[in-house]
Coordinates of C-alpha atoms and ligand atoms in Angstrom, one line a residue:
M230 CA -53.3 -88.8 80.9
T231 CA -53.3 -92.5 82.4
K232 CA -55.5 -93.6 79.6
K233 CA -53.1 -92.4 77.0
I234 CA -50.2 -94.2 78.8
F235 CA -52.1 -97.3 78.9
F236 CA -53.1 -97.0 75.3
S237 CA -49.5 -96.8 74.2
I238 CA -48.3 -99.7 76.3
F239 CA -51.1 -101.7 75.0
I240 CA -50.4 -101.1 71.3
T241 CA -46.6 -101.8 71.9
S242 CA -47.4 -105.0 73.7
V243 CA -50.1 -106.2 71.2
L244 CA -47.6 -105.5 68.3
S245 CA -44.7 -107.4 69.9
V246 CA -47.0 -110.3 70.9
A247 CA -48.4 -110.4 67.3
V248 CA -44.9 -110.5 65.8
A249 CA -43.6 -113.1 68.2
M250 CA -46.6 -115.5 67.7
F251 CA -46.2 -115.0 64.0
L252 CA -42.5 -116.0 64.1
T253 CA -43.1 -118.9 66.4
V254 CA -46.0 -120.2 64.3
S255 CA -44.4 -119.9 60.9
G256 CA -41.1 -121.3 62.3
Q257 CA -39.3 -120.7 59.1
Q258 CA -37.0 -117.7 60.2
T259 CA -33.5 -118.1 61.3
L260 CA -32.3 -116.5 64.6
K261 CA -30.7 -113.7 62.7
E262 CA -33.9 -112.8 60.9
I263 CA -35.9 -112.9 64.1
I264 CA -33.5 -110.4 65.7
R265 CA -33.7 -108.2 62.7
I266 CA -37.5 -108.2 62.8
F267 CA -37.4 -107.3 66.5
F268 CA -35.0 -104.5 65.7
Y269 CA -37.6 -103.0 63.3
I270 CA -40.2 -103.5 65.9
F271 CA -38.1 -101.8 68.3
L272 CA -37.7 -98.8 66.0
V273 CA -41.6 -98.7 65.4
V274 CA -42.2 -98.8 69.1
C275 CA -39.6 -95.9 69.6
A276 CA -41.2 -93.8 67.0
L277 CA -44.6 -94.5 68.5
S278 CA -43.4 -93.6 71.9
V279 CA -42.1 -90.3 70.7
I280 CA -45.2 -89.5 68.8
L281 CA -47.5 -90.5 71.8
S282 CA -45.3 -88.9 74.5
K283 CA -45.3 -85.6 72.7
N284 CA -49.1 -85.9 72.4
I285 CA -49.2 -86.8 76.3
V286 CA -46.9 -83.9 77.4
K287 CA -48.7 -81.3 75.1
P288 CA -51.5 -80.4 77.4
V289 CA -49.2 -80.1 80.4
K290 CA -46.8 -77.8 78.4
N291 CA -49.7 -75.7 77.5
I292 CA -50.7 -75.0 81.0
D293 CA -50.6 -71.2 81.7
L294 CA -48.6 -71.2 85.0
D295 CA -49.7 -67.5 85.8
N296 CA -53.2 -68.3 85.3
P297 CA -53.8 -72.1 85.5
K298 CA -57.2 -73.4 84.3
P299 CA -57.4 -76.9 86.0
R300 CA -60.5 -78.1 84.0
K301 CA -58.6 -77.8 80.8
S302 CA -55.9 -80.3 81.8
Y303 CA -55.5 -83.9 83.0
K304 CA -57.6 -84.6 85.9
E305 CA -54.6 -86.1 87.8
L306 CA -53.1 -82.4 87.8
F307 CA -56.4 -80.8 89.1
P308 CA -55.2 -80.7 92.7
I309 CA -51.8 -79.4 92.0
L310 CA -53.2 -76.8 89.5
D311 CA -55.8 -75.6 92.0
R312 CA -53.0 -75.2 94.7
L313 CA -51.0 -73.4 92.1
K314 CA -53.9 -71.0 91.3
A315 CA -54.4 -70.4 95.0
Q316 CA -50.7 -69.8 95.5
N317 CA -50.6 -67.4 92.6
G318 CA -53.5 -65.5 94.0
K319 CA -51.8 -65.1 97.3
V320 CA -48.4 -64.1 95.6
N321 CA -50.3 -61.3 93.5
R322 CA -52.0 -59.9 96.5
Q323 CA -48.8 -59.6 98.4
K324 CA -47.1 -58.2 95.4
T325 CA -49.9 -55.5 95.0
E326 CA -49.6 -54.8 98.9
L327 CA -45.8 -54.4 98.4
I328 CA -46.2 -52.1 95.4
N329 CA -48.8 -50.0 97.2
S330 CA -46.7 -49.7 100.3
R331 CA -43.7 -48.8 98.3
E332 CA -45.6 -46.1 96.5
Q333 CA -47.0 -44.8 99.7
F334 CA -43.3 -44.7 101.2
S335 CA -42.1 -42.9 98.1
I336 CA -45.0 -40.4 98.1
I337 CA -44.4 -39.6 101.8
T338 CA -40.7 -39.4 101.5
E339 CA -40.7 -37.4 98.3
N340 CA -42.8 -34.7 99.9
M341 CA -40.7 -34.4 103.0
K342 CA -38.3 -31.4 103.1
E343 CA -35.9 -33.4 105.0
G344 CA -33.6 -35.9 103.5
I345 CA -34.1 -39.8 104.2
I346 CA -31.7 -42.4 103.2
I347 CA -31.9 -46.3 103.9
A348 CA -28.7 -48.3 103.4
D349 CA -28.2 -52.0 104.0
S350 CA -25.5 -53.6 106.1
K351 CA -23.1 -53.3 103.1
T352 CA -23.7 -49.6 103.0
V353 CA -25.6 -50.0 99.7
I354 CA -28.3 -47.4 99.3
L355 CA -31.7 -49.0 99.2
A356 CA -33.9 -45.8 99.3
C357 CA -32.9 -42.2 99.0
N358 CA -35.3 -39.3 98.7
S359 CA -34.8 -36.3 96.6
G360 CA -34.7 -34.1 99.7
A361 CA -31.5 -35.8 100.7
Y362 CA -29.9 -35.1 97.2
R363 CA -31.1 -31.4 97.4
L364 CA -29.9 -30.8 100.9
L365 CA -26.5 -32.4 100.0
G366 CA -26.4 -30.4 96.7
I367 CA -25.5 -33.5 94.5
E368 CA -27.3 -35.1 91.5
P369 CA -29.0 -38.4 92.3
L370 CA -26.8 -41.4 92.3
K371 CA -27.2 -44.6 90.2
K372 CA -28.7 -47.6 91.8
G373 CA -26.4 -49.8 93.9
Q374 CA -24.1 -47.0 95.1
S375 CA -22.7 -46.9 98.4
I376 CA -24.0 -44.2 101.0
Y377 CA -20.3 -43.0 101.4
A378 CA -20.6 -41.6 97.8
L379 CA -23.1 -39.0 99.1
S380 CA -20.5 -37.0 100.8
Q381 CA -16.7 -36.8 100.6
E382 CA -16.5 -35.2 104.2
D383 CA -14.6 -37.1 106.7
I384 CA -17.1 -36.2 109.4
F385 CA -19.9 -37.8 107.3
R386 CA -18.0 -41.0 106.9
R387 CA -17.4 -41.3 110.5
C388 CA -20.9 -40.8 111.3
I389 CA -22.0 -43.5 109.0
Q390 CA -19.3 -45.9 110.4
D391 CA -20.5 -45.2 113.9
A392 CA -24.1 -46.2 112.9
M393 CA -22.8 -49.3 111.0
G394 CA -21.2 -50.2 114.3
G395 CA -24.5 -50.0 116.1
R396 CA -24.2 -46.5 117.6
N397 CA -26.5 -43.6 117.0
A398 CA -24.5 -40.8 115.4
E399 CA -24.8 -37.2 114.6
C400 CA -22.8 -34.6 112.8
L401 CA -22.9 -31.2 111.2
L402 CA -22.0 -30.7 107.6
K403 CA -21.4 -27.1 106.6
S404 CA -21.3 -26.2 102.9
E405 CA -22.3 -23.5 100.4
Q406 CA -25.8 -24.9 100.5
G407 CA -26.1 -24.3 104.2
D408 CA -25.7 -26.2 107.5
R409 CA -26.9 -29.8 107.5
K410 CA -27.4 -31.9 110.5
I411 CA -27.0 -35.6 109.8
I412 CA -28.5 -38.1 112.2
A413 CA -27.6 -41.8 111.5
S414 CA -29.3 -44.6 113.5
P415 CA -28.6 -48.4 113.0
A416 CA -31.6 -50.8 112.2
N417 CA -30.8 -53.7 114.5
S418 CA -32.6 -57.0 114.8
A419 CA -31.4 -59.1 117.8
E420 CA -27.6 -58.9 117.5
T421 CA -27.2 -58.2 113.8
I422 CA -27.3 -54.8 112.2
N423 CA -29.6 -55.1 109.1
G424 CA -28.8 -51.5 107.9
I425 CA -29.0 -47.9 108.8
V426 CA -31.4 -45.0 108.4
V427 CA -30.0 -41.5 108.0
F428 CA -31.9 -38.2 108.3
I429 CA -30.7 -35.0 106.9
L430 CA -32.0 -31.8 108.3
D431 CA -31.6 -28.2 107.2
V432 CA -30.3 -26.4 110.2
T433 CA -29.0 -23.2 108.6
E434 CA -31.5 -21.0 110.3
Q435 CA -31.1 -22.6 113.5
Q436 CA -27.4 -22.3 113.4
K437 CA -27.6 -18.7 112.3
L438 CA -30.0 -18.0 115.4
E439 CA -27.5 -19.9 117.7
N440 CA -24.7 -17.7 116.4
M441 CA -26.7 -14.5 116.8
R442 CA -27.6 -15.6 120.2
R443 CA -23.8 -16.3 121.2
E444 CA -22.7 -13.0 119.6
F445 CA -25.6 -11.2 121.4
T446 CA -24.6 -12.7 124.8
S447 CA -20.9 -11.8 124.3
N448 CA -21.8 -8.2 123.2
V449 CA -24.2 -7.7 126.2
S450 CA -21.5 -9.0 128.5
H451 CA -19.0 -6.5 126.9
E452 CA -21.3 -3.6 126.9
L453 CA -22.3 -4.1 130.5
K454 CA -18.7 -4.6 131.6
T455 CA -17.4 -1.4 130.1
P456 CA -19.5 1.1 132.1
L457 CA -19.2 -1.0 135.1
T458 CA -15.5 -1.0 135.0
T459 CA -15.4 2.9 134.9
I460 CA -18.0 3.0 137.9
Y461 CA -15.8 0.5 139.8
G462 CA -12.6 2.3 139.0
I463 CA -14.0 5.7 140.3
S464 CA -15.7 4.4 143.2
D465 CA -12.6 2.6 144.3
M466 CA -10.4 5.7 144.1
L467 CA -13.1 7.5 146.1
A468 CA -13.1 4.8 148.7
N469 CA -9.4 5.0 149.0
G470 CA -9.6 8.7 149.5
I471 CA -7.2 9.5 146.6
V472 CA -9.6 12.0 144.8
K473 CA -9.1 15.6 145.5
P474 CA -12.3 17.3 146.8
E475 CA -12.3 19.5 143.7
D476 CA -12.7 16.6 141.3
F477 CA -15.7 15.0 143.2
T478 CA -18.2 16.7 140.9
D479 CA -16.3 15.5 137.8
F480 CA -16.1 12.0 138.9
G481 CA -19.7 12.0 140.2
Q482 CA -20.8 13.1 136.7
Q483 CA -18.8 10.2 135.2
I484 CA -20.5 7.7 137.4
R485 CA -23.9 9.2 136.5
N486 CA -23.2 9.0 132.8
E487 CA -22.1 5.5 132.9
A488 CA -25.0 4.4 135.1
E489 CA -27.3 6.2 132.7
R490 CA -25.7 4.2 129.9
L491 CA -26.2 1.1 131.8
I492 CA -29.9 1.9 132.4
I493 CA -30.5 2.7 128.6
L494 CA -28.7 -0.6 127.6
I495 CA -30.8 -2.7 130.0
D496 CA -34.1 -1.0 128.7
D497 CA -33.1 -1.6 125.2
I498 CA -32.2 -5.4 126.0
V499 CA -35.5 -5.8 127.6
S500 CA -37.3 -4.2 124.8
L501 CA -35.6 -6.3 122.2
S502 CA -36.0 -9.5 124.2
K503 CA -39.8 -8.9 124.5
L504 CA -39.9 -8.5 120.7
D505 CA -37.9 -11.6 120.2
E506 CA -39.8 -13.8 122.2
N507 CA -43.1 -12.4 120.9
S508 CA -44.0 -11.7 124.4
V509 CA -45.3 -8.3 123.8
P510 CA -48.9 -8.2 125.1
E511 CA -51.4 -7.8 122.2
Q512 CA -52.4 -4.3 123.4
N513 CA -53.4 -2.7 120.1
E514 CA -55.1 0.6 120.1
P515 CA -55.7 3.5 117.7
I516 CA -52.6 5.8 117.5
D517 CA -52.6 9.1 115.8
L518 CA -49.2 9.0 114.3
Y519 CA -48.9 12.8 113.9
S520 CA -49.9 13.5 117.5
L521 CA -47.4 10.8 118.9
S522 CA -44.6 12.3 116.8
E523 CA -45.4 15.8 118.0
E524 CA -45.1 14.4 121.6
I525 CA -41.8 12.6 121.0
L526 CA -40.3 15.8 119.4
S527 CA -41.1 17.7 122.5
R528 CA -39.6 15.0 124.6
L529 CA -36.4 15.4 122.6
S530 CA -36.6 19.2 122.3
K531 CA -33.8 19.5 124.9
N532 CA -31.4 17.2 123.1
S533 CA -31.9 19.1 119.7
S534 CA -31.7 22.5 121.1
D535 CA -28.5 21.7 123.0
R536 CA -27.0 21.2 119.5
N537 CA -28.9 24.0 117.9
I538 CA -30.7 21.4 115.7
T539 CA -34.2 22.2 114.4
S540 CA -37.0 19.7 114.1
S541 CA -40.1 20.0 112.0
L542 CA -43.2 17.8 111.6
S543 CA -45.3 17.6 108.4
G544 CA -48.1 15.4 106.9
E545 CA -51.5 14.2 107.9
H546 CA -53.1 12.8 111.2
I547 CA -53.0 9.1 110.1
V548 CA -54.5 6.8 112.6
F549 CA -52.7 3.5 112.8
T550 CA -53.9 0.6 115.1
G551 CA -50.9 -1.0 117.0
N552 CA -48.9 -1.3 120.1
R553 CA -48.3 2.3 121.5
T554 CA -45.2 1.4 123.4
I555 CA -43.6 -0.1 120.3
I556 CA -44.5 2.5 117.8
D557 CA -43.4 5.1 120.3
E558 CA -40.0 3.4 120.5
I559 CA -39.8 3.2 116.7
I560 CA -40.4 6.9 116.2
Y561 CA -38.3 7.9 119.3
N562 CA -35.2 5.9 118.1
L563 CA -35.3 7.4 114.7
C564 CA -35.7 11.0 115.8
D565 CA -33.0 10.4 118.6
N566 CA -30.6 9.2 115.8
A567 CA -31.6 12.1 113.6
I568 CA -30.2 14.3 116.4
K569 CA -27.3 12.3 117.6
Y570 CA -25.9 11.7 114.2
N571 CA -26.7 15.2 112.9
V572 CA -24.2 18.2 112.5
D573 CA -24.5 21.1 115.1
G574 CA -27.0 23.5 113.6
G575 CA -28.5 20.8 111.2
S576 CA -32.2 19.9 111.0
F577 CA -34.5 17.0 110.7
D578 CA -38.1 16.4 109.6
V579 CA -40.8 13.8 110.5
R580 CA -43.4 13.3 108.0
I581 CA -46.6 11.3 108.4
S582 CA -48.4 10.3 105.2
H583 CA -50.0 7.3 103.6
I584 CA -50.0 5.3 100.4
P585 CA -52.8 2.6 99.6
M586 CA -53.4 0.6 102.7
K587 CA -50.2 1.8 104.4
A588 CA -49.1 4.5 106.8
V589 CA -45.7 6.0 106.1
I590 CA -43.5 7.6 108.7
T591 CA -40.4 9.4 107.1
V592 CA -37.6 10.7 109.2
S593 CA -35.0 12.6 107.1
D594 CA -32.0 14.6 108.6
T595 CA -29.1 16.7 107.3
G596 CA -26.5 14.7 109.3
I597 CA -23.4 12.8 108.8
G598 CA -24.8 10.0 106.6
I599 CA -24.1 6.3 106.5
S600 CA -21.5 5.1 104.1
D601 CA -22.2 2.2 101.6
E602 CA -20.0 -0.2 103.6
H603 CA -22.2 0.1 106.8
I604 CA -25.7 0.8 105.5
D605 CA -26.6 -3.0 105.2
R606 CA -25.6 -3.7 108.7
I607 CA -26.8 -0.9 110.8
F608 CA -30.1 -2.8 111.6
E609 CA -27.9 -5.5 113.3
R610 CA -27.6 -5.9 117.0
F611 CA -24.8 -3.7 118.6
Y612 CA -23.7 -2.6 115.2
R613 CA -22.4 0.9 115.2
A614 CA -21.1 2.4 111.9
D615 CA -17.7 4.2 112.2
K616 CA -16.9 3.0 115.6
S617 CA -14.3 5.9 116.5
H618 CA -17.0 8.4 115.7
S619 CA -19.9 6.6 117.3
R620 CA -18.0 6.1 120.5
K621 CA -18.2 9.8 121.2
I622 CA -21.9 9.7 120.7
N623 CA -24.0 8.0 123.3
G624 CA -25.6 4.8 122.1
T625 CA -26.0 1.1 122.5
G626 CA -26.2 -0.1 118.8
L627 CA -29.5 -1.6 119.6
G628 CA -31.9 1.3 118.7
L629 CA -32.3 0.3 114.9
S630 CA -32.7 -3.3 116.0
I631 CA -35.5 -2.3 118.1
V632 CA -36.9 -0.3 115.1
K633 CA -36.7 -3.3 112.8
H634 CA -38.1 -5.7 115.2
G635 CA -41.0 -3.3 116.1
V636 CA -41.9 -2.6 112.6
S637 CA -41.9 -6.3 111.6
Y638 CA -44.1 -7.1 114.8
H639 CA -46.8 -4.8 113.0
G640 CA -46.1 -6.5 109.6
G641 CA -44.5 -3.5 108.2
T642 CA -41.1 -2.6 106.6
V643 CA -38.3 -0.2 107.2
R644 CA -35.6 1.0 104.7
V645 CA -32.9 3.7 104.6
T646 CA -31.2 5.8 101.9
S647 CA -28.2 7.9 102.8
S648 CA -25.7 10.4 101.3
E649 CA -23.1 12.8 102.7
K650 CA -26.0 15.3 103.0
G651 CA -27.9 13.1 105.4
S652 CA -30.2 10.1 105.8
V653 CA -33.7 9.2 105.2
F654 CA -35.4 6.4 107.2
I655 CA -39.0 5.3 105.6
V656 CA -41.3 3.1 107.8
E657 CA -44.3 1.5 106.2
L658 CA -47.0 0.1 108.4
P659 CA -50.1 -1.7 107.0
L660 CA -53.4 -0.2 107.7
K661 CA -56.0 -2.7 108.5
Ligands
ADP180 P1 -26.9 3.6 118.4 O1 -27.4 4.8 117.9 O2 -27.3 3.3 119.7 O3 -25.4 3.5 118.1 P2 -28.5 2.3 116.5 O4 -29.0 0.9 116.3 O5 -29.7 3.2 116.6 O6 -27.6 2.3 117.6 O7 -27.8 2.8 115.2 C1 -26.7 1.9 114.7 C2 -25.7 2.7 113.9 O8 -26.3 3.2 112.7 C3 -25.2 4.0 114.7 O9 -24.2 3.7 115.5 C4 -24.9 4.9 113.6 O10 -23.6 4.7 113.1 C5 -25.8 4.6 112.5 N1 -27.0 5.5 112.4 C6 -28.3 5.3 112.7 N2 -29.0 6.4 112.4 C7 -28.2 7.2 111.8 C8 -28.4 8.6 111.1 N3 -29.8 9.1 111.2 N4 -27.5 9.1 110.5 C9 -26.3 8.4 110.5 N5 -25.9 7.4 110.9 C10 -26.9 6.7 111.7

């Protein structure tokens, strides 16, 4: 490049000197003509400069800045181009690393069932996985939208505002899609808040369990309180000597009944809690379902004969391997109900059979039946269909819950069909 510059200066100088010498030597031209001749020289020099400079700049213009090849340019530019090449390499490496880590981040977050959102300090969403949109039940937003556009709920807005103000915040969003827990944390560096990270968790199941637990606790307290209140009332009257001696037996009977009710209730609660916590010891043993049913029917024979109810047992001696106490409770509760909710002089049948890979226990009765409005709820804890009628019949509302839990403990299923003529409970247990 230097050579070319020197060469153009040299040509221009030679040209000017030659003309000047000619004019001086000839001495014929007037000043005006000399000026004109210099003007022409000036034009020629300008034209030459344009042509030469284009020629000089061409190789510089042709440099591929993304991939500079120093050896194909002016040697004065070699060091700059070498550094440019090294710099380009570094930038490309960093770019690849950045793309890789973004891809990795997106693969990880897209496979999360939780929602994750990252927003900058102006609340603009920088990243939002599809889990977040799914959990909030909305379509993906366009780029550059504010995090506030994700939900119109006040509680959500306040949660985000708290995080933007530098405080960790949590809230619960309830919607048709279910219950969502929002956890928003500020992303601070030194004193400044660079943005926030928001997690969205599906807590529907958790909330349901929590509600069930609360309901259970309040039901238990109520169910325990009722017999205790009666016992307290009667014993108070006895203590104050206001009960006539001829009424002693009657009051004594009442205390015994209520105490019995308490014992049954506590036994049921204990059974259910054990099943709930999966704390039943794994004591599996072969059980002949037919023989066990026979034993249970004989245990219940007094209850049925008191009301003139006949029982029958049919089917095969199927051997099922499981927990004897739980299987006993399942069959006992179903038979007990078949007696309790039967009509005087009615009957019920226990049938043990099998289908491929499954043992089947069917308990059918000629009882009062269960109406459609109640049938879906009878397996719930403390649920008693037709409360006014059920109240006359001893029960805790926990029997069928124990049946359901006990059956699912063994990997089986229980279903019921019912009409005014009676009910049929079918338990299927997998044979190993
Ligand atoms: P409990 O018998 O202690 O009330 P369960 O959980 O065993 O509680 O039963 C729940 C409810 O389901 C009962 O209160 C009763 O209304 C209904 N039920 C259960 N078994 C029968 C049956 N065989 N026939 C009619 N109703 C029944």
